[in-house]
Amino acid sequence: MRTSLTFVLLAFCLPVLPGCPTGQFPAELGECPDGSTVTWADASAVLEANCTRCHSSTLTGADRQAAPENWDYDTRDGALRDPDEVWLRVYTDNMPNDAVFAPEADKGVLWEWYSCDGPE
Ligand code: HEC
């Protein structure tokens, strides 16, 4: 109930994002919204923009910029290793740790994809 209400507010808020308050996203993953069409293509685009410059299975050693081994977001399986941990890091602005997550609205893509159990 709390999640779906938040999602309604989110859906209302997104088209006018510059006027939206920060902290507009639910603190935790929730129910997949009815009629969701989000796919891995959507989620991977967001992860590529914000995460895979460090967290990629194609990177080793110093190129990982200290991102832990096997925490990689260039594949769907990798991205699904620990959805709650991903969302916690994104929601709290802990990751990415070298830049601001951008665009802010794309946090909603990750929230939805993970809340829908990572559709292909
Ligand atoms: C500039 C490099 C860099 C980028 C970009 C980056 N990370 Fe990280 N990430 C790190 C480093 C370094 C750590 C280890 C330190 C820590 O846990 O905070 C880490 C740790 C993590 C962990 C914890 C893994 C564990 O061992 O429990 C998660 C989850 C994570 N990152 C998710 C993300 C996500 C999701 C994104 C994109 C939204 C992202 N990171 C972007 C460098 C990065």
Tab-separated table of C-alpha atoms and ligand atoms in Angstrom:
chain	number	residue	atom	x	y	z
A	1	MET	CA	0.000	0.000	0.000
A	2	ARG	CA	2.690	2.449	1.007
A	3	THR	CA	4.751	1.504	-2.029
A	4	SER	CA	1.965	1.896	-4.552
A	5	LEU	CA	1.046	5.293	-3.159
A	6	THR	CA	4.634	6.374	-3.432
A	7	PHE	CA	4.740	5.112	-6.962
A	8	VAL	CA	1.660	7.140	-7.908
A	9	LEU	CA	3.374	10.214	-6.517
A	10	LEU	CA	6.507	9.298	-8.431
A	11	ALA	CA	4.648	8.863	-11.707
A	12	PHE	CA	3.010	12.225	-11.159
A	13	CYS	CA	6.261	13.887	-10.241
A	14	LEU	CA	8.527	12.675	-13.036
A	15	PRO	CA	7.258	14.846	-15.923
A	16	VAL	CA	8.017	17.929	-13.885
A	17	LEU	CA	11.260	16.631	-12.423
A	18	PRO	CA	13.052	19.962	-11.928
A	19	GLY	CA	10.320	20.910	-9.485
A	20	CYS	CA	10.369	17.587	-7.674
A	21	PRO	CA	11.781	17.335	-4.189
A	22	THR	CA	14.752	15.035	-3.671
A	23	GLY	CA	14.028	11.813	-1.868
A	24	GLN	CA	11.149	11.137	-4.221
A	25	PHE	CA	11.922	7.439	-4.476
A	26	PRO	CA	10.848	4.705	-2.063
A	27	ALA	CA	13.586	3.765	0.387
A	28	GLU	CA	13.126	0.086	-0.401
A	29	LEU	CA	12.249	-2.044	-3.383
A	30	GLY	CA	8.552	-2.825	-3.521
A	31	GLU	CA	5.788	-4.158	-5.710
A	32	CYS	CA	6.158	-4.252	-9.461
A	33	PRO	CA	3.801	-1.579	-10.819
A	34	ASP	CA	0.822	-2.904	-12.801
A	35	GLY	CA	1.515	-2.845	-16.523
A	36	SER	CA	5.257	-2.375	-16.104
A	37	THR	CA	7.196	-2.909	-19.342
A	38	VAL	CA	10.693	-2.270	-17.997
A	39	THR	CA	13.367	-4.642	-19.380
A	40	TRP	CA	17.069	-5.410	-18.975
A	41	ALA	CA	17.740	-3.102	-21.941
A	42	ASP	CA	16.363	-0.209	-19.892
A	43	ALA	CA	18.163	-1.150	-16.698
A	44	SER	CA	21.479	-1.908	-18.401
A	45	ALA	CA	21.513	1.516	-20.065
A	46	VAL	CA	21.231	3.130	-16.645
A	47	LEU	CA	23.863	0.839	-15.111
A	48	GLU	CA	26.206	1.545	-18.013
A	49	ALA	CA	25.833	5.271	-17.531
A	50	ASN	CA	26.515	5.081	-13.806
A	51	CYS	CA	28.215	1.858	-12.733
A	52	THR	CA	30.067	-0.266	-15.305
A	53	ARG	CA	33.058	2.059	-15.564
A	54	CYS	CA	34.083	0.293	-12.343
A	55	HIS	CA	31.710	-2.663	-11.903
A	56	SER	CA	32.201	-4.642	-15.120
A	57	SER	CA	33.269	-8.225	-15.714
A	58	THR	CA	35.475	-6.876	-18.518
A	59	LEU	CA	37.568	-4.831	-16.057
A	60	THR	CA	40.375	-6.169	-13.885
A	61	GLY	CA	42.889	-4.788	-11.442
A	62	ALA	CA	43.292	-1.046	-11.181
A	63	ASP	CA	40.747	-0.476	-13.959
A	64	ARG	CA	38.056	-1.475	-11.474
A	65	GLN	CA	38.876	1.595	-9.375
A	66	ALA	CA	38.622	-0.595	-6.263
A	67	ALA	CA	35.163	-1.932	-7.058
A	68	PRO	CA	34.996	-5.389	-5.448
A	69	GLU	CA	35.576	-8.409	-7.715
A	70	ASN	CA	32.411	-10.125	-8.957
A	71	TRP	CA	30.168	-7.178	-8.233
A	72	ASP	CA	29.500	-6.436	-11.885
A	73	TYR	CA	26.605	-4.734	-13.631
A	74	ASP	CA	27.360	-5.456	-17.293
A	75	THR	CA	25.260	-8.637	-17.285
A	76	ARG	CA	21.744	-9.301	-16.053
A	77	ASP	CA	22.927	-12.120	-13.767
A	78	GLY	CA	25.542	-9.852	-12.267
A	79	ALA	CA	23.060	-7.055	-11.800
A	80	LEU	CA	20.738	-9.418	-9.925
A	81	ARG	CA	23.349	-10.526	-7.397
A	82	ASP	CA	21.940	-8.369	-4.602
A	83	PRO	CA	19.103	-6.055	-5.637
A	84	ASP	CA	18.484	-4.640	-2.164
A	85	GLU	CA	22.145	-3.693	-1.798
A	86	VAL	CA	22.138	-1.979	-5.198
A	87	TRP	CA	19.049	0.003	-4.314
A	88	LEU	CA	20.417	0.954	-0.903
A	89	ARG	CA	23.612	2.300	-2.492
A	90	VAL	CA	21.708	4.194	-5.184
A	91	TYR	CA	18.965	5.507	-2.925
A	92	THR	CA	21.440	6.829	-0.376
A	93	ASP	CA	23.681	8.403	-3.076
A	94	ASN	CA	26.514	6.113	-1.971
A	95	MET	CA	27.061	4.862	-5.559
A	96	PRO	CA	28.453	5.904	-7.966
A	97	ASN	CA	31.236	7.133	-5.689
A	98	ASP	CA	32.986	9.289	-8.290
A	99	ALA	CA	30.043	11.315	-9.572
A	100	VAL	CA	26.395	12.129	-9.045
A	101	PHE	CA	23.944	9.493	-10.297
A	102	ALA	CA	22.540	10.947	-13.494
A	103	PRO	CA	19.993	11.601	-14.582
A	104	GLU	CA	18.263	11.452	-11.206
A	105	ALA	CA	15.031	10.245	-12.812
A	106	ASP	CA	16.768	7.056	-13.963
A	107	LYS	CA	16.880	5.894	-10.367
A	108	GLY	CA	13.199	5.150	-11.011
A	109	VAL	CA	14.147	2.762	-13.841
A	110	LEU	CA	16.325	0.778	-11.447
A	111	TRP	CA	13.694	0.826	-8.699
A	112	GLU	CA	11.111	-0.561	-11.114
A	113	TRP	CA	13.380	-3.153	-12.761
A	114	TYR	CA	14.536	-4.538	-9.442
A	115	SER	CA	11.053	-4.382	-7.941
A	116	CYS	CA	9.828	-6.430	-10.935
A	117	ASP	CA	12.530	-9.090	-10.283
A	118	GLY	CA	14.711	-8.087	-13.222
A	119	PRO	CA	12.688	-8.726	-16.409
A	120	GLU	CA	14.810	-9.767	-19.421
B	1	HEC	C1	34.239	5.003	-9.648
B	1	HEC	C2	34.017	3.606	-9.419
B	1	HEC	C3	32.633	3.143	-9.022
B	1	HEC	C4	31.441	3.409	-9.650
B	1	HEC	C5	31.177	4.283	-10.858
B	1	HEC	C6	30.437	2.657	-8.912
B	1	HEC	N1	31.011	1.964	-7.888
B	1	HEC	FE1	30.076	0.682	-6.608
B	1	HEC	N2	31.822	0.388	-5.602
B	1	HEC	C7	33.011	1.018	-5.879
B	1	HEC	C8	33.966	0.725	-4.814
B	1	HEC	C9	35.386	1.267	-4.735
B	1	HEC	C10	33.306	-0.103	-3.878
B	1	HEC	C11	33.878	-0.684	-2.579
B	1	HEC	C12	33.674	0.275	-1.449
B	1	HEC	C13	32.280	0.228	-0.913
B	1	HEC	O1	31.728	-0.867	-0.688
B	1	HEC	O2	31.701	1.309	-0.718
B	1	HEC	C14	31.960	-0.309	-4.414
B	1	HEC	C15	31.006	-1.088	-3.798
B	1	HEC	C16	29.729	-1.296	-4.284
B	1	HEC	C17	28.767	-2.216	-3.729
B	1	HEC	C18	28.987	-3.122	-2.519
B	1	HEC	C19	29.543	-4.448	-2.965
B	1	HEC	C20	29.824	-5.308	-1.741
B	1	HEC	O3	30.970	-5.783	-1.608
B	1	HEC	O4	28.931	-5.455	-0.898
B	1	HEC	C21	27.640	-2.124	-4.472
B	1	HEC	C22	26.351	-2.889	-4.280
B	1	HEC	C23	27.897	-1.137	-5.510
B	1	HEC	N3	29.179	-0.666	-5.368
B	1	HEC	C24	26.975	-0.765	-6.450
B	1	HEC	C25	27.211	0.220	-7.406
B	1	HEC	C26	26.199	0.677	-8.325
B	1	HEC	C27	24.786	0.130	-8.394
B	1	HEC	C28	26.764	1.655	-9.083
B	1	HEC	C29	26.102	2.521	-10.099
B	1	HEC	C30	24.849	3.152	-9.716
B	1	HEC	C31	28.143	1.790	-8.653
B	1	HEC	N4	28.372	0.913	-7.627
B	1	HEC	C32	29.089	2.658	-9.221
B	1	HEC	C33	33.294	1.784	-7.002
B	1	HEC	C34	32.342	2.251	-7.904
